[in-house]
mmCIF file of C-alpha atoms and ligand atoms in Angstrom:
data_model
loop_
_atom_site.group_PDB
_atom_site.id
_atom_site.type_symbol
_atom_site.label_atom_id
_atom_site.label_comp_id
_atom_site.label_asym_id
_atom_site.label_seq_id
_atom_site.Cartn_x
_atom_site.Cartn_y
_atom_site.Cartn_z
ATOM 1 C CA UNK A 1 47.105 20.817 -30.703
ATOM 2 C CA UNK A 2 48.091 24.215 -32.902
ATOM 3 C CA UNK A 3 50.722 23.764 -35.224
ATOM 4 C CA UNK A 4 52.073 26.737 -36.818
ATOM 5 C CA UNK A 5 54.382 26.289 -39.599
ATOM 6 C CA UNK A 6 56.321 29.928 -40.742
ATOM 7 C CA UNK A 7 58.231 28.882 -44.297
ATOM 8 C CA UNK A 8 58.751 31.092 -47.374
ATOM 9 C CA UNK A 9 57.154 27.954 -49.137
ATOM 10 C CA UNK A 10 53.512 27.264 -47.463
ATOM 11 C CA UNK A 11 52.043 25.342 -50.540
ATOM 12 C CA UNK A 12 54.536 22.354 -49.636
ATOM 13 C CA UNK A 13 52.244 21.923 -46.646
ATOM 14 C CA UNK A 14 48.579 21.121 -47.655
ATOM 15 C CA UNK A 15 49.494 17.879 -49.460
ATOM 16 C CA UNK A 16 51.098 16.712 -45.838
ATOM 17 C CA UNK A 17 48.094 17.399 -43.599
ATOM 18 C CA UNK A 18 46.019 16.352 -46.819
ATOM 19 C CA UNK A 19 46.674 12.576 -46.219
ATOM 20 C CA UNK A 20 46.232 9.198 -43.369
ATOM 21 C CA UNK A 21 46.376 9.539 -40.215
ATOM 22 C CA UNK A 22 47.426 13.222 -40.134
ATOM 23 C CA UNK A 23 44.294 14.151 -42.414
ATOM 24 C CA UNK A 24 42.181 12.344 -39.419
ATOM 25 C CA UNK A 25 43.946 14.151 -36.834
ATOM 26 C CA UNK A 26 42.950 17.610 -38.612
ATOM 27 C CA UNK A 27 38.885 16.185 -39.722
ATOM 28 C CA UNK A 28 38.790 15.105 -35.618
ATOM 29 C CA UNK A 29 39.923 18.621 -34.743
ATOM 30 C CA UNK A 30 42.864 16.678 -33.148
ATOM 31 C CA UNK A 31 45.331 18.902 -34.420
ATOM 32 C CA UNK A 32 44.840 22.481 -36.025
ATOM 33 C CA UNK A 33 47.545 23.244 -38.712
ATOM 34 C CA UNK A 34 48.682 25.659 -40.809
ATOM 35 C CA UNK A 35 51.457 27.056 -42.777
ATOM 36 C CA UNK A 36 52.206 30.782 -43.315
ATOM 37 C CA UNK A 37 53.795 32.740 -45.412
ATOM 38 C CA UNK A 38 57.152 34.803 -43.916
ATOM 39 C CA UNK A 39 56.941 37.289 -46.778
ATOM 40 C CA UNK A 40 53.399 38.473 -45.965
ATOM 41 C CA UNK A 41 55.487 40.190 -43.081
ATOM 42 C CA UNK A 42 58.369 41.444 -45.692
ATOM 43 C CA UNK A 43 57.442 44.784 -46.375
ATOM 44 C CA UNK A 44 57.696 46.544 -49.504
ATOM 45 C CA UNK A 45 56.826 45.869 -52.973
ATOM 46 C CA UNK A 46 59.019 42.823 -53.021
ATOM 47 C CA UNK A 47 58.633 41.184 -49.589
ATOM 48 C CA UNK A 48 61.969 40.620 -49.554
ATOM 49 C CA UNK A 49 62.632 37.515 -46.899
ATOM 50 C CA UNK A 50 66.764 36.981 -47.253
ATOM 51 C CA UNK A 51 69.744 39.328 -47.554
ATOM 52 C CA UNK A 52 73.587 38.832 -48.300
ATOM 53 C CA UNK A 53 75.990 38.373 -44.737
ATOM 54 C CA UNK A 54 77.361 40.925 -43.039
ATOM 55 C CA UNK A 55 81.248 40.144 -43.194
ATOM 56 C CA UNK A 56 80.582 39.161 -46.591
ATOM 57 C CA UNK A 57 80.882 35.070 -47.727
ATOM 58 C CA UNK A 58 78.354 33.434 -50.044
ATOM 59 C CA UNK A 59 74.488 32.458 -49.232
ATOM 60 C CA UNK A 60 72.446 34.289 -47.750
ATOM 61 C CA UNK A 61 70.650 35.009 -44.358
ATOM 62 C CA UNK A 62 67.157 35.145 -43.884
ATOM 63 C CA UNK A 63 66.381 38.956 -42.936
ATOM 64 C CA UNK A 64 65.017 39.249 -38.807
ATOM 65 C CA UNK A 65 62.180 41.559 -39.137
ATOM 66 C CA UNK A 66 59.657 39.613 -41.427
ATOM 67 C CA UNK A 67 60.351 36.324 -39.499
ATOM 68 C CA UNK A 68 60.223 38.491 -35.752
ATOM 69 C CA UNK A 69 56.690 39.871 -36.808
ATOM 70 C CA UNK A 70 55.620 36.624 -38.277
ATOM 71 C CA UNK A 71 56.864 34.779 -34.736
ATOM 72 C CA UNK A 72 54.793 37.380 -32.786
ATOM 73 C CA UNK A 73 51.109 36.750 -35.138
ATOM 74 C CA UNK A 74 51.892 33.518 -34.717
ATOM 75 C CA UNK A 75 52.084 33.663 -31.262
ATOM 76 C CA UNK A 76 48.685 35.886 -30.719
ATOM 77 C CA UNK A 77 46.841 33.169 -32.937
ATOM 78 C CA UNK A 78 48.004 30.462 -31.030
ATOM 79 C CA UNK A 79 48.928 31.466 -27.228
ATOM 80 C CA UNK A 80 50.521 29.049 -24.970
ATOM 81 C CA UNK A 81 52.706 27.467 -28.091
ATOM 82 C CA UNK A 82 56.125 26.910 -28.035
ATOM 83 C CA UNK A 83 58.591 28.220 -30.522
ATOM 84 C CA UNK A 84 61.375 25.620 -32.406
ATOM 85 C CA UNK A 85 63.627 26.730 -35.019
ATOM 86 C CA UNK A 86 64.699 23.639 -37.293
ATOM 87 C CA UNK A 87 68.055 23.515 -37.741
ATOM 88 C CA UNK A 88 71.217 21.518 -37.865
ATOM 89 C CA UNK A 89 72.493 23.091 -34.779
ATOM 90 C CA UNK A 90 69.583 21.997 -32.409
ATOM 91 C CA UNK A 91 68.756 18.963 -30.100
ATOM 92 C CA UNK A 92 68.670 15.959 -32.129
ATOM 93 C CA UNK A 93 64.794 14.787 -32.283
ATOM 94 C CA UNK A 94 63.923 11.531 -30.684
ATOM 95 C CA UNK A 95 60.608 9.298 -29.869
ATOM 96 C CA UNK A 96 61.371 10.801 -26.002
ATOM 97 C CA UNK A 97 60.999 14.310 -27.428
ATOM 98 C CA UNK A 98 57.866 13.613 -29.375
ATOM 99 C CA UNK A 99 56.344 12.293 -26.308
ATOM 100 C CA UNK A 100 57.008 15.539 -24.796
ATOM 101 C CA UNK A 101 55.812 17.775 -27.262
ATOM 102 C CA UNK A 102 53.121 16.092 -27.688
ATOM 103 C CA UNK A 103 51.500 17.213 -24.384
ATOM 104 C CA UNK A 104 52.368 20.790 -25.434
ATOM 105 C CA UNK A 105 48.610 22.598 -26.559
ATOM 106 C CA UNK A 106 50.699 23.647 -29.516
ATOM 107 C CA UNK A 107 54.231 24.227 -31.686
ATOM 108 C CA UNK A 108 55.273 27.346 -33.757
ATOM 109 C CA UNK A 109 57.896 25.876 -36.281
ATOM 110 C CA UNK A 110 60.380 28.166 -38.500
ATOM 111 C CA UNK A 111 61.584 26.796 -41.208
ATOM 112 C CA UNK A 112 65.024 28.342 -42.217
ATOM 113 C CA UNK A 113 66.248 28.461 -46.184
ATOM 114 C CA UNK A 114 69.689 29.059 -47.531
ATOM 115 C CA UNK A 115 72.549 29.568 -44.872
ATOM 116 C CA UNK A 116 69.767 30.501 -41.731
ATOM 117 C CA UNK A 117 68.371 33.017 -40.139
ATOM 118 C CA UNK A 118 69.827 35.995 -38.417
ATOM 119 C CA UNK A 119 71.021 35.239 -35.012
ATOM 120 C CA UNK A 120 69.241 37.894 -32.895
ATOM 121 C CA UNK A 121 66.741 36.002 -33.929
ATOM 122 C CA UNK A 122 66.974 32.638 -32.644
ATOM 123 C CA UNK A 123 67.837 34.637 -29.525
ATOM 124 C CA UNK A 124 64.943 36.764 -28.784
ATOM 125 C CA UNK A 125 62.097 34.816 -30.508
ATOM 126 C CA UNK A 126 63.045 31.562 -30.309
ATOM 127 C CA UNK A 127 62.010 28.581 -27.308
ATOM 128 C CA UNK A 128 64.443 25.429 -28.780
ATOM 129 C CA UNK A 129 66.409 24.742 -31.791
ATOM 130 C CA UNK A 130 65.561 21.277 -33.236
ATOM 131 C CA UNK A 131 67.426 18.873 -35.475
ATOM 132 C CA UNK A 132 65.944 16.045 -37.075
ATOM 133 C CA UNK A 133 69.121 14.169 -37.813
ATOM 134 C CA UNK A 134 73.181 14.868 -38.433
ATOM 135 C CA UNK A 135 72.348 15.677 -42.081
ATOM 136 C CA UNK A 136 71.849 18.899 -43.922
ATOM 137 C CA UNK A 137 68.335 19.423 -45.898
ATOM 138 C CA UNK A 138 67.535 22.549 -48.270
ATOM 139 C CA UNK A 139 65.436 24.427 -45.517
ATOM 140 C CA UNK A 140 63.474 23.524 -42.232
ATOM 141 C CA UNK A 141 60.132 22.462 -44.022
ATOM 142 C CA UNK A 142 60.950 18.137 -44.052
ATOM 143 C CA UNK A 143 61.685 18.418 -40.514
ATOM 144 C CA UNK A 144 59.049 20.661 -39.336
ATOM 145 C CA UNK A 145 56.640 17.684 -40.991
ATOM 146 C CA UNK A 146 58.916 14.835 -39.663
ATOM 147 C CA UNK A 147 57.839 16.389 -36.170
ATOM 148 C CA UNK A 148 54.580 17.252 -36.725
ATOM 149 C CA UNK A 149 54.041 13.589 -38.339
ATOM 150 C CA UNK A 150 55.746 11.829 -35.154
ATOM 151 C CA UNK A 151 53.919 14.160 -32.354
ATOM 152 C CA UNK A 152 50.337 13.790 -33.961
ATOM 153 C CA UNK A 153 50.136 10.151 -34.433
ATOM 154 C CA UNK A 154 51.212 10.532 -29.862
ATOM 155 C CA UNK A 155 48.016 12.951 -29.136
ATOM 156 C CA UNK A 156 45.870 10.355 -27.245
ATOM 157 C CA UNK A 157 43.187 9.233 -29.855
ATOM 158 C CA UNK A 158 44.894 9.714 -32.867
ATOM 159 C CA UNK A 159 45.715 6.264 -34.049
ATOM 160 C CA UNK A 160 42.795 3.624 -33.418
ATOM 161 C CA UNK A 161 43.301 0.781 -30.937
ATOM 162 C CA UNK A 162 44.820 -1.684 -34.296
ATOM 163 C CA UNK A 163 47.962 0.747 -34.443
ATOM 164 C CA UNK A 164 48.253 2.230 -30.936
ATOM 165 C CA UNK A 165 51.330 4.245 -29.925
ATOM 166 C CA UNK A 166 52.172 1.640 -27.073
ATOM 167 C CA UNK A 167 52.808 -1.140 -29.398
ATOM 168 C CA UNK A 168 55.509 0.884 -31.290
ATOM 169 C CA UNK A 169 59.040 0.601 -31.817
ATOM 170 C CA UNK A 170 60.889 2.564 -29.245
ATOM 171 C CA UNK A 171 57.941 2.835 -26.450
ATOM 172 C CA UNK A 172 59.570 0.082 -24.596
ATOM 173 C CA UNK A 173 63.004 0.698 -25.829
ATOM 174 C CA UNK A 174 63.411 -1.988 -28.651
ATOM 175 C CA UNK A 175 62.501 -2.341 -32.199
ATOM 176 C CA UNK A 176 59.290 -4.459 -33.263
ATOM 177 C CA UNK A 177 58.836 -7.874 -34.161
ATOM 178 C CA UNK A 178 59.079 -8.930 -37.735
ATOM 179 C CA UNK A 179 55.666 -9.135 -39.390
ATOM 180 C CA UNK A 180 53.583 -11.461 -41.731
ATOM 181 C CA UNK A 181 50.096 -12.068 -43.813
ATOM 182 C CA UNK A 182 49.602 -13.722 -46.436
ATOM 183 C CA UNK A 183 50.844 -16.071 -48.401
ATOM 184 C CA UNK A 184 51.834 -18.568 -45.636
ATOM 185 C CA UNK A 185 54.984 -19.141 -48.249
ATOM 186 C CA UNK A 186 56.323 -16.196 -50.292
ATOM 187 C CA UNK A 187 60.091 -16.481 -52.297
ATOM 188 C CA UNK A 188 60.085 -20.180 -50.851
ATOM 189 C CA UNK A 189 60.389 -18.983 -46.753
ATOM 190 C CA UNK A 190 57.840 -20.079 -44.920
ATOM 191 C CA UNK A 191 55.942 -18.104 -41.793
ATOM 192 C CA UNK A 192 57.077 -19.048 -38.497
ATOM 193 C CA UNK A 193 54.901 -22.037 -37.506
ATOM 194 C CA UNK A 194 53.862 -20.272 -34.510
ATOM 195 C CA UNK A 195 52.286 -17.196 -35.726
ATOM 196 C CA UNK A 196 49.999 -19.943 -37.046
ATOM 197 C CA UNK A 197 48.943 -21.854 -34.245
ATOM 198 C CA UNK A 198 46.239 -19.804 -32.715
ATOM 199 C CA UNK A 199 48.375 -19.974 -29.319
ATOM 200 C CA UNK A 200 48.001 -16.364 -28.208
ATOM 201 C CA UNK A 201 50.672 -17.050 -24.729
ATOM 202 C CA UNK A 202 52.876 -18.579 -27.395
ATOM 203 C CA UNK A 203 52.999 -15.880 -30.209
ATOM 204 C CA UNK A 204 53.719 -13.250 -27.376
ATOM 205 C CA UNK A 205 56.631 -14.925 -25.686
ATOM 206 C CA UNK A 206 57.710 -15.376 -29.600
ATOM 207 C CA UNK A 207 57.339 -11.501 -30.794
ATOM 208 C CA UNK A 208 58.886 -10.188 -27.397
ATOM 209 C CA UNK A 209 62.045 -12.746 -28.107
ATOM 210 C CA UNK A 210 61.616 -11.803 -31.944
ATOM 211 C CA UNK A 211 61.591 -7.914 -30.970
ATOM 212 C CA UNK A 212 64.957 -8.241 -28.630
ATOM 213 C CA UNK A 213 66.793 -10.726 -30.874
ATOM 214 C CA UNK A 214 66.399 -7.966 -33.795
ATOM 215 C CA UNK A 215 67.017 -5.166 -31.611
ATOM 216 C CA UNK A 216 70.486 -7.127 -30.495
ATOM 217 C CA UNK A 217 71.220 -7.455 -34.026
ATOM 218 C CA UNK A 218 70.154 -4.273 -36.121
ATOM 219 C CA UNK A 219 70.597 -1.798 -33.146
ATOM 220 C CA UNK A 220 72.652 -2.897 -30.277
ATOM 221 C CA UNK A 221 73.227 0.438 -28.974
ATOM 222 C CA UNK A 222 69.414 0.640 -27.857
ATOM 223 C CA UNK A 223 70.293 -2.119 -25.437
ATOM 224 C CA UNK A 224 73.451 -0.505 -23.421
ATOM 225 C CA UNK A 225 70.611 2.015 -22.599
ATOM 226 C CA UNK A 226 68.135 -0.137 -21.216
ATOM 227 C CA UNK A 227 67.587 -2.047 -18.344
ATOM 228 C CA UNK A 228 66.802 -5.925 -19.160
ATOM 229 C CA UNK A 229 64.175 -7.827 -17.889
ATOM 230 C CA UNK A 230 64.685 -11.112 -16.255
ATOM 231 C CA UNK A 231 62.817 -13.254 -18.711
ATOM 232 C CA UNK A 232 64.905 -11.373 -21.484
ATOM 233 C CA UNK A 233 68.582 -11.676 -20.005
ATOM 234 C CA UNK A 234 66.990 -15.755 -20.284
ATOM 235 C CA UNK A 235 66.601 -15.776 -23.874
ATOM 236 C CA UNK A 236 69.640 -13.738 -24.632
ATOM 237 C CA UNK A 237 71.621 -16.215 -22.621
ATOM 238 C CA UNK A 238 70.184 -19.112 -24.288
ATOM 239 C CA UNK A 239 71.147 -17.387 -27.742
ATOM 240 C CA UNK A 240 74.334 -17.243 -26.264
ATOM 241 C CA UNK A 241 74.469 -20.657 -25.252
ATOM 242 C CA UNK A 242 73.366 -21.918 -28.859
ATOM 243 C CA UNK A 243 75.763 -19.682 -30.490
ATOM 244 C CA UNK A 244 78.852 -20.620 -28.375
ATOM 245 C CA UNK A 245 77.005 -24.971 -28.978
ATOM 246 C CA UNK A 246 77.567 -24.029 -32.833
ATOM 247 C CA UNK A 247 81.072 -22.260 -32.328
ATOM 248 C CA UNK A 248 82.273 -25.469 -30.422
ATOM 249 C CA UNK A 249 80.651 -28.004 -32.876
ATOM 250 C CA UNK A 250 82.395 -25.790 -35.671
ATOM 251 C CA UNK A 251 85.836 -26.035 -34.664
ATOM 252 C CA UNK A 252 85.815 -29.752 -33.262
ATOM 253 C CA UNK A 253 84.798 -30.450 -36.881
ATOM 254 C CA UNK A 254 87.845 -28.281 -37.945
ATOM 255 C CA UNK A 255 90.021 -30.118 -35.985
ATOM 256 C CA UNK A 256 88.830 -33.927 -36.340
ATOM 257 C CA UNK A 257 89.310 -33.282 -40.339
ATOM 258 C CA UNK A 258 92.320 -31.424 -40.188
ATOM 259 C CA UNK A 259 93.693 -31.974 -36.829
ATOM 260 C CA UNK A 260 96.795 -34.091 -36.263
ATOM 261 C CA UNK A 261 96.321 -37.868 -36.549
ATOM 262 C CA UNK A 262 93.272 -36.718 -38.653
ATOM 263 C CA UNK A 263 92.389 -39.146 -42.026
ATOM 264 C CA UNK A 264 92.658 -36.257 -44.013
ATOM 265 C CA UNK A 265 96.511 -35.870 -43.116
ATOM 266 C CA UNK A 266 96.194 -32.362 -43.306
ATOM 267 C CA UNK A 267 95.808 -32.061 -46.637
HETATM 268 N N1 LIG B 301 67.113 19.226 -38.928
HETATM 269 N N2 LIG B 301 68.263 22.354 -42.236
HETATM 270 C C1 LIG B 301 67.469 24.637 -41.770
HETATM 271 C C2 LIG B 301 68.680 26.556 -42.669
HETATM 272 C C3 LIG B 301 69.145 26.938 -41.304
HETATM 273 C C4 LIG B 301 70.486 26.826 -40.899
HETATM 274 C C5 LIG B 301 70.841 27.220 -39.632
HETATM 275 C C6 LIG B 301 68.579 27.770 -39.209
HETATM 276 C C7 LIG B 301 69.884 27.696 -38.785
HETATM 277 C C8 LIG B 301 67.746 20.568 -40.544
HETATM 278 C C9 LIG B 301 68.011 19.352 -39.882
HETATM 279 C C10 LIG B 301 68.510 21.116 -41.667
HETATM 280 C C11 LIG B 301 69.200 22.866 -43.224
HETATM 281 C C12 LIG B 301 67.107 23.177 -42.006
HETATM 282 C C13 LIG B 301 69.554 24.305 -42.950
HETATM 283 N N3 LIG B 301 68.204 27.411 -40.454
HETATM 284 N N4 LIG B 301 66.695 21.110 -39.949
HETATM 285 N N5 LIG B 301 68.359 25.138 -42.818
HETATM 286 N N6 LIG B 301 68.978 18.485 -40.151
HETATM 287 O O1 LIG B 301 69.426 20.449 -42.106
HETATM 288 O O2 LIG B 301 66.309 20.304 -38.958
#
């Protein structure tokens, strides 16, 4: 997969595909990236990139004709790409989206600065504005990496069998299990016995109630989403079922101390 990266600041980029897994996507031919320069298309002695907003206001606006001529190179060296803008504005990046894009034979990103780039812009030259997040960064380059980090490590053969995509949060809708190695005590908590045992049927049915058990308690919201299975509405129910045991013994305590007729008195 091409990925194209237009930015006024390309030397942020080798350092990214430089390192793990993304340097062994690029050695395995994988993925083919590269960052270019917008103000090679900025003519003039300056390549001027950015100019002050028409109706006045502070910032500034990155100018249309160097980023429209970079777009179209871009395009020519790598045909059949699709072209995102990064931006505040655009559909909010998830793992469903990186599936997608990663079956795409390649991605032209441009990376915005100061207060964005000129609208006819993102309206002739542009296939899909994408955010990374409700948050505002100092220009598009982060989340141009963000997605090229999330959609590599998705290309089929990019991660090994140890760390395979289908194991990862997300890929069946919850988070992952917790994990451990060694020491089997650390800060005076032990590992769960059963991670210990050698019982491979056992440490499964443990991780998948680990997995939905955390994803109950860190995330709920991924659960209104999705669809339970049977053997997972069990263990949720029998959480329940302890929880309510514990509520129960809880307040019967309450009340046989402090209850009327209790020894205490009430006091
Ligand atoms: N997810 N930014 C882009 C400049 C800009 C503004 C408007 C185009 C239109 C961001 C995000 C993000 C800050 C990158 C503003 N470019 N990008 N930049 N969140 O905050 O992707």
């Amino acid at each position: 997969m091409q990925f194209v990266v237009l930015t006024i600041f390309p030397e942020m980029f080798p350092p990214f595909w430089e390192h793990g897994i993304i340097r062994r996507a690029v050695e395995a031919r994988k993925i083919v990236p590269s960052a270019v320069n917008i103000r090679e298309y900025a003519p003039g002695r300056h390549h001027v990139t950015d100019d002050r907003p028409y109706g006045g206001g502070c910032g500034m606006v990155m100018k249309p004709e160097p980023l429209a001529a970079a777009i179209q190179a871009a395009r020519r060296a790598a045909p059949g790409a699709k072209t995102v803008l990064m931006s505040p504005q655009g559909r909010v990046f998830d793992q469903t989206m990186a599936r997608e894009l990663a079956r795409l034979d390649g991605l032209i990103f441009v990376c915005g600065r100061y207060e964005g780039v000129d609208e006819r812009v993102c309206h002739d030259d542009i296939d899909a504005e994408l955010s990374i997040g409700d948050f505002v960064l100092t220009g598009g380059e982060l989340a141009a990496m963000v997605i090229i980090d999330a959609v590599t490590r998705l290309i089929p053969g990019v991660l090994g069998g140890e760390d395979s995509a289908e194991k990862d949060s997300f890929e069946n809708g919850l988070l992952e299990h917790a994990h451990f190695t060694r020491p089997e005590t650390f800060h005076g908590m032990r590992v769960p016995e059963v991670l210990l045992s050698g019982h491979h049927g056992r440490i499964e049915a443990w991780r998948r109630e680990n997995a939905l058990i955390r994803t109950f308690l860190k995330r709920p919201e991924l659960l209104k989403e999705r669809p339970l299975a049977d053997d997972e509405a069990a263990v949720l129910k029998r959480w329940r079922r302890d929880i309510e045991r514990i509520i129960q013994t809880q307040s019967a305590d309450a009340q046989s101390l402090d209850g009327p007729g209790s020894l205490s008195g009430g006091q």
